[in-house]
mmCIF file of C-alpha atoms in Angstrom:
data_model
loop_
_atom_site.group_PDB
_atom_site.id
_atom_site.type_symbol
_atom_site.label_atom_id
_atom_site.label_comp_id
_atom_site.label_asym_id
_atom_site.label_seq_id
_atom_site.Cartn_x
_atom_site.Cartn_y
_atom_site.Cartn_z
ATOM 1 C CA UNK A 1 0.000 0.000 0.000
ATOM 2 C CA UNK A 2 1.511 3.303 -1.112
ATOM 3 C CA UNK A 3 2.424 5.864 1.534
ATOM 4 C CA UNK A 4 1.758 9.364 0.274
ATOM 5 C CA UNK A 5 3.313 12.745 1.054
ATOM 6 C CA UNK A 6 1.581 16.069 0.456
ATOM 7 C CA UNK A 7 2.204 19.701 1.419
ATOM 8 C CA UNK A 8 0.566 20.540 4.717
ATOM 9 C CA UNK A 9 -1.137 23.690 3.459
ATOM 10 C CA UNK A 10 -1.570 25.981 0.462
ATOM 11 C CA UNK A 11 -3.092 29.400 -0.061
ATOM 12 C CA UNK A 12 -4.725 30.694 -3.217
ATOM 13 C CA UNK A 13 -7.023 33.429 -4.473
ATOM 14 C CA UNK A 14 -10.401 33.094 -6.091
ATOM 15 C CA UNK A 15 -10.247 32.443 -9.819
ATOM 16 C CA UNK A 16 -6.759 30.957 -9.771
ATOM 17 C CA UNK A 17 -5.822 27.434 -10.771
ATOM 18 C CA UNK A 18 -4.509 25.378 -7.873
ATOM 19 C CA UNK A 19 -2.197 22.412 -8.246
ATOM 20 C CA UNK A 20 -1.616 20.074 -5.311
ATOM 21 C CA UNK A 21 1.128 17.525 -5.741
ATOM 22 C CA UNK A 22 1.297 14.223 -3.938
ATOM 23 C CA UNK A 23 4.395 12.062 -3.715
ATOM 24 C CA UNK A 24 4.021 8.272 -3.630
ATOM 25 C CA UNK A 25 7.502 6.908 -4.266
ATOM 26 C CA UNK A 26 6.720 3.293 -3.370
ATOM 27 C CA UNK A 27 3.550 2.987 -5.361
ATOM 28 C CA UNK A 28 2.848 -0.555 -6.497
ATOM 29 C CA UNK A 29 1.990 -1.628 -10.014
ATOM 30 C CA UNK A 30 -1.639 -2.198 -9.141
ATOM 31 C CA UNK A 31 -2.131 1.016 -7.160
ATOM 32 C CA UNK A 32 -4.614 3.603 -8.303
ATOM 33 C CA UNK A 33 -4.387 7.193 -7.099
ATOM 34 C CA UNK A 34 -7.520 8.612 -5.534
ATOM 35 C CA UNK A 35 -8.203 12.108 -4.235
ATOM 36 C CA UNK A 36 -10.786 13.126 -1.649
ATOM 37 C CA UNK A 37 -12.009 16.507 -0.442
ATOM 38 C CA UNK A 38 -13.098 17.189 3.119
ATOM 39 C CA UNK A 39 -14.910 20.199 4.542
ATOM 40 C CA UNK A 40 -14.833 20.902 8.295
ATOM 41 C CA UNK A 41 -16.922 18.469 10.334
ATOM 42 C CA UNK A 42 -17.948 16.495 7.250
ATOM 43 C CA UNK A 43 -16.806 13.168 5.882
ATOM 44 C CA UNK A 44 -14.417 13.095 2.921
ATOM 45 C CA UNK A 45 -15.911 13.179 -0.553
ATOM 46 C CA UNK A 46 -14.439 11.490 -3.624
ATOM 47 C CA UNK A 47 -13.062 13.893 -6.235
ATOM 48 C CA UNK A 48 -11.137 11.928 -8.840
ATOM 49 C CA UNK A 49 -9.177 8.740 -9.450
ATOM 50 C CA UNK A 50 -6.580 7.706 -12.009
ATOM 51 C CA UNK A 51 -3.905 5.176 -12.853
ATOM 52 C CA UNK A 52 -1.684 7.019 -15.321
ATOM 53 C CA UNK A 53 -1.550 10.035 -17.664
ATOM 54 C CA UNK A 54 -4.433 12.450 -17.276
ATOM 55 C CA UNK A 55 -7.970 12.130 -16.016
ATOM 56 C CA UNK A 56 -10.517 14.943 -16.040
ATOM 57 C CA UNK A 57 -14.007 15.248 -14.645
ATOM 58 C CA UNK A 58 -16.347 18.130 -13.933
ATOM 59 C CA UNK A 59 -14.541 19.008 -10.721
ATOM 60 C CA UNK A 60 -10.818 18.529 -11.310
ATOM 61 C CA UNK A 61 -8.013 17.069 -13.378
ATOM 62 C CA UNK A 62 -5.473 14.528 -12.241
ATOM 63 C CA UNK A 63 -2.027 14.282 -13.797
ATOM 64 C CA UNK A 64 0.095 11.189 -13.231
ATOM 65 C CA UNK A 65 3.542 11.056 -14.906
ATOM 66 C CA UNK A 66 4.927 7.944 -16.542
ATOM 67 C CA UNK A 67 6.897 6.823 -13.465
ATOM 68 C CA UNK A 68 3.771 7.220 -11.299
ATOM 69 C CA UNK A 69 5.807 8.321 -8.297
ATOM 70 C CA UNK A 70 3.763 11.480 -7.947
ATOM 71 C CA UNK A 71 0.434 12.903 -8.989
ATOM 72 C CA UNK A 72 -0.990 16.399 -9.258
ATOM 73 C CA UNK A 73 -4.551 17.394 -8.534
ATOM 74 C CA UNK A 74 -5.533 20.474 -10.524
ATOM 75 C CA UNK A 75 -8.506 22.611 -9.494
ATOM 76 C CA UNK A 76 -9.396 25.166 -12.163
ATOM 77 C CA UNK A 77 -10.537 28.626 -11.112
ATOM 78 C CA UNK A 78 -11.029 27.952 -7.420
ATOM 79 C CA UNK A 79 -13.697 29.703 -5.400
ATOM 80 C CA UNK A 80 -14.063 30.324 -1.678
ATOM 81 C CA UNK A 81 -16.102 27.133 -1.407
ATOM 82 C CA UNK A 82 -13.064 25.085 -2.472
ATOM 83 C CA UNK A 83 -11.441 25.826 0.874
ATOM 84 C CA UNK A 84 -11.034 22.330 2.286
ATOM 85 C CA UNK A 85 -8.557 19.570 3.053
ATOM 86 C CA UNK A 86 -7.496 17.423 0.103
ATOM 87 C CA UNK A 87 -6.204 13.890 0.525
ATOM 88 C CA UNK A 88 -4.444 11.658 -1.956
ATOM 89 C CA UNK A 89 -4.515 7.921 -1.464
ATOM 90 C CA UNK A 90 -2.759 5.016 -3.074
ATOM 91 C CA UNK A 91 -5.165 2.135 -3.430
ATOM 92 C CA UNK A 92 -4.097 -1.383 -4.233
ATOM 93 C CA UNK A 93 -7.583 -2.702 -4.582
ATOM 94 C CA UNK A 94 -7.088 -4.175 -1.157
ATOM 95 C CA UNK A 95 -9.008 -3.198 1.892
ATOM 96 C CA UNK A 96 -6.623 -1.184 4.021
ATOM 97 C CA UNK A 97 -6.710 2.572 3.478
ATOM 98 C CA UNK A 98 -4.168 5.194 4.492
ATOM 99 C CA UNK A 99 -5.333 8.797 4.235
ATOM 100 C CA UNK A 100 -2.424 10.712 5.679
ATOM 101 C CA UNK A 101 -2.668 14.285 6.953
ATOM 102 C CA UNK A 102 -3.838 15.857 3.677
ATOM 103 C CA UNK A 103 -3.299 19.362 2.251
ATOM 104 C CA UNK A 104 -5.253 22.236 3.712
ATOM 105 C CA UNK A 105 -6.217 24.603 0.891
ATOM 106 C CA UNK A 106 -7.309 28.099 1.856
ATOM 107 C CA UNK A 107 -8.884 30.219 -0.882
ATOM 108 C CA UNK A 108 -8.942 33.945 -0.276
ATOM 109 C CA UNK A 109 -11.185 36.566 -1.866
ATOM 110 C CA UNK B 1 -31.553 8.388 -0.806
ATOM 111 C CA UNK B 2 -28.249 6.489 -0.815
ATOM 112 C CA UNK B 3 -26.429 7.257 2.381
ATOM 113 C CA UNK B 4 -24.326 6.204 5.323
ATOM 114 C CA UNK B 5 -25.799 7.081 8.707
ATOM 115 C CA UNK B 6 -24.128 7.186 12.083
ATOM 116 C CA UNK B 7 -25.597 7.438 15.559
ATOM 117 C CA UNK B 8 -25.179 9.235 17.767
ATOM 118 C CA UNK B 9 -23.731 12.321 16.114
ATOM 119 C CA UNK B 10 -22.422 13.697 19.389
ATOM 120 C CA UNK B 11 -21.611 11.833 22.581
ATOM 121 C CA UNK B 12 -20.099 12.797 25.910
ATOM 122 C CA UNK B 13 -19.220 9.931 28.204
ATOM 123 C CA UNK B 14 -16.937 9.038 31.068
ATOM 124 C CA UNK B 15 -13.897 6.814 31.217
ATOM 125 C CA UNK B 16 -14.727 3.117 31.329
ATOM 126 C CA UNK B 17 -18.377 3.328 30.353
ATOM 127 C CA UNK B 18 -18.968 1.026 27.398
ATOM 128 C CA UNK B 19 -20.465 2.617 24.316
ATOM 129 C CA UNK B 20 -21.453 1.703 20.793
ATOM 130 C CA UNK B 21 -21.530 3.934 17.734
ATOM 131 C CA UNK B 22 -23.780 2.567 15.045
ATOM 132 C CA UNK B 23 -23.175 2.779 11.305
ATOM 133 C CA UNK B 24 -25.650 1.777 8.648
ATOM 134 C CA UNK B 25 -25.613 1.982 4.852
ATOM 135 C CA UNK B 26 -28.456 1.429 2.409
ATOM 136 C CA UNK B 27 -26.381 0.879 -0.741
ATOM 137 C CA UNK B 28 -25.788 -2.872 -0.338
ATOM 138 C CA UNK B 29 -22.047 -2.269 -0.126
ATOM 139 C CA UNK B 30 -19.744 -5.123 0.808
ATOM 140 C CA UNK B 31 -16.956 -2.994 2.228
ATOM 141 C CA UNK B 32 -17.294 -0.883 5.374
ATOM 142 C CA UNK B 33 -14.708 0.884 7.460
ATOM 143 C CA UNK B 34 -14.222 3.018 10.561
ATOM 144 C CA UNK B 35 -11.835 5.956 10.820
ATOM 145 C CA UNK B 36 -10.927 8.395 13.512
ATOM 146 C CA UNK B 37 -9.784 11.917 12.824
ATOM 147 C CA UNK B 38 -7.625 13.979 15.132
ATOM 148 C CA UNK B 39 -6.158 17.454 14.541
ATOM 149 C CA UNK B 40 -3.025 17.310 12.414
ATOM 150 C CA UNK B 41 -3.255 13.545 11.904
ATOM 151 C CA UNK B 42 -5.788 13.252 9.106
ATOM 152 C CA UNK B 43 -7.957 10.146 9.030
ATOM 153 C CA UNK B 44 -6.655 6.909 10.464
ATOM 154 C CA UNK B 45 -8.331 3.613 9.815
ATOM 155 C CA UNK B 46 -9.499 1.677 12.863
ATOM 156 C CA UNK B 47 -11.147 -1.453 11.455
ATOM 157 C CA UNK B 48 -12.602 -2.509 8.166
ATOM 158 C CA UNK B 49 -14.874 -5.238 6.929
ATOM 159 C CA UNK B 50 -14.864 -6.881 3.537
ATOM 160 C CA UNK B 51 -18.231 -8.539 4.026
ATOM 161 C CA UNK B 52 -20.509 -10.109 6.626
ATOM 162 C CA UNK B 53 -18.516 -11.792 9.393
ATOM 163 C CA UNK B 54 -15.204 -10.692 7.829
ATOM 164 C CA UNK B 55 -13.318 -7.928 9.635
ATOM 165 C CA UNK B 56 -9.694 -6.874 9.990
ATOM 166 C CA UNK B 57 -7.591 -4.319 11.818
ATOM 167 C CA UNK B 58 -6.609 -0.987 10.376
ATOM 168 C CA UNK B 59 -3.791 1.174 11.661
ATOM 169 C CA UNK B 60 -5.205 2.077 15.081
ATOM 170 C CA UNK B 61 -7.410 -0.791 16.333
ATOM 171 C CA UNK B 62 -6.371 -0.743 20.006
ATOM 172 C CA UNK B 63 -9.299 -0.103 22.328
ATOM 173 C CA UNK B 64 -11.957 -0.758 19.700
ATOM 174 C CA UNK B 65 -14.076 -3.689 18.604
ATOM 175 C CA UNK B 66 -16.337 -4.132 15.604
ATOM 176 C CA UNK B 67 -18.823 -6.660 14.340
ATOM 177 C CA UNK B 68 -20.457 -7.285 10.980
ATOM 178 C CA UNK B 69 -23.458 -9.521 11.492
ATOM 179 C CA UNK B 70 -25.493 -7.896 8.733
ATOM 180 C CA UNK B 71 -24.333 -6.362 5.486
ATOM 181 C CA UNK B 72 -25.823 -2.958 6.172
ATOM 182 C CA UNK B 73 -24.551 -2.449 9.741
ATOM 183 C CA UNK B 74 -21.048 -2.058 11.127
ATOM 184 C CA UNK B 75 -21.088 -0.891 14.772
ATOM 185 C CA UNK B 76 -17.980 0.400 16.527
ATOM 186 C CA UNK B 77 -17.681 -0.676 20.147
ATOM 187 C CA UNK B 78 -15.560 0.952 22.818
ATOM 188 C CA UNK B 79 -15.564 -1.503 25.716
ATOM 189 C CA UNK B 80 -13.760 0.794 28.139
ATOM 190 C CA UNK B 81 -13.341 4.252 26.648
ATOM 191 C CA UNK B 82 -10.418 6.405 27.663
ATOM 192 C CA UNK B 83 -9.778 10.128 27.144
ATOM 193 C CA UNK B 84 -7.331 9.412 24.305
ATOM 194 C CA UNK B 85 -10.275 8.063 22.328
ATOM 195 C CA UNK B 86 -11.814 11.514 22.247
ATOM 196 C CA UNK B 87 -12.047 12.110 18.520
ATOM 197 C CA UNK B 88 -14.210 12.547 15.443
ATOM 198 C CA UNK B 89 -15.247 9.183 14.032
ATOM 199 C CA UNK B 90 -16.306 8.426 10.476
ATOM 200 C CA UNK B 91 -17.853 5.336 9.021
ATOM 201 C CA UNK B 92 -17.540 4.635 5.300
ATOM 202 C CA UNK B 93 -18.739 2.072 2.800
ATOM 203 C CA UNK B 94 -17.918 1.154 -0.775
ATOM 204 C CA UNK B 95 -19.161 -1.394 -3.322
ATOM 205 C CA UNK B 96 -16.275 -3.840 -3.117
ATOM 206 C CA UNK B 97 -12.973 -2.625 -1.735
ATOM 207 C CA UNK B 98 -11.089 0.552 -1.035
ATOM 208 C CA UNK B 99 -10.218 1.004 -4.694
ATOM 209 C CA UNK B 100 -13.795 1.986 -5.257
ATOM 210 C CA UNK B 101 -15.165 5.304 -4.101
ATOM 211 C CA UNK B 102 -15.818 5.310 -0.379
ATOM 212 C CA UNK B 103 -18.983 7.007 0.867
ATOM 213 C CA UNK B 104 -18.660 8.563 4.267
ATOM 214 C CA UNK B 105 -21.145 9.122 7.034
ATOM 215 C CA UNK B 106 -21.633 12.500 8.732
ATOM 216 C CA UNK B 107 -19.309 11.720 11.624
ATOM 217 C CA UNK B 108 -19.666 11.141 15.355
ATOM 218 C CA UNK B 109 -17.948 13.507 17.729
ATOM 219 C CA UNK B 110 -16.978 11.688 20.931
ATOM 220 C CA UNK B 111 -15.706 13.244 24.149
ATOM 221 C CA UNK B 112 -14.463 10.922 26.873
ATOM 222 C CA UNK B 113 -14.026 12.593 30.244
#
């Protein structure tokens, strides 16, 4: 199961693009990369998942380079409501889950 | 509405008084899991269950018990709570395993005096 490392916090302004990078040096061949978002006093919410290259949905994009030792979550044109904690996870398809401390994103007006 | 529910949402108790936090999901998910969240530590997995009668330890199982007698329910039991178990607890479920999207409950805030 991949252990992940993320920046503790990031600041941004409304309308900017935010990129949060996650390091997962020991990621296994079968690991997917999954990102969750958590607002205060709420449970985490799934944002996006990928295995390699680029994945995009209505909320975010996920970039995973060829060596898969890192991934970058990209949030286009953030708003105040994107202020939250973002977690990246390495999933093997097994049952144990390690969330880590996450990245606290603060969006300012 | 598809959801994961937890009860109670808030609980204040005293050291040593047994308590149970219930978790129920209506999505027919096989996989369920309990996490605790403490400031600066993110979410840490306590126990998880792959299906009825199949459970296993997560990273921080000490002081907790679980059972999975029915597919929809996954209660968390604290036989003798201690102050270091004061935390925010989340239950989650997913269709098969943790590779799938996990759906989280609203959380239970526990204070052990």
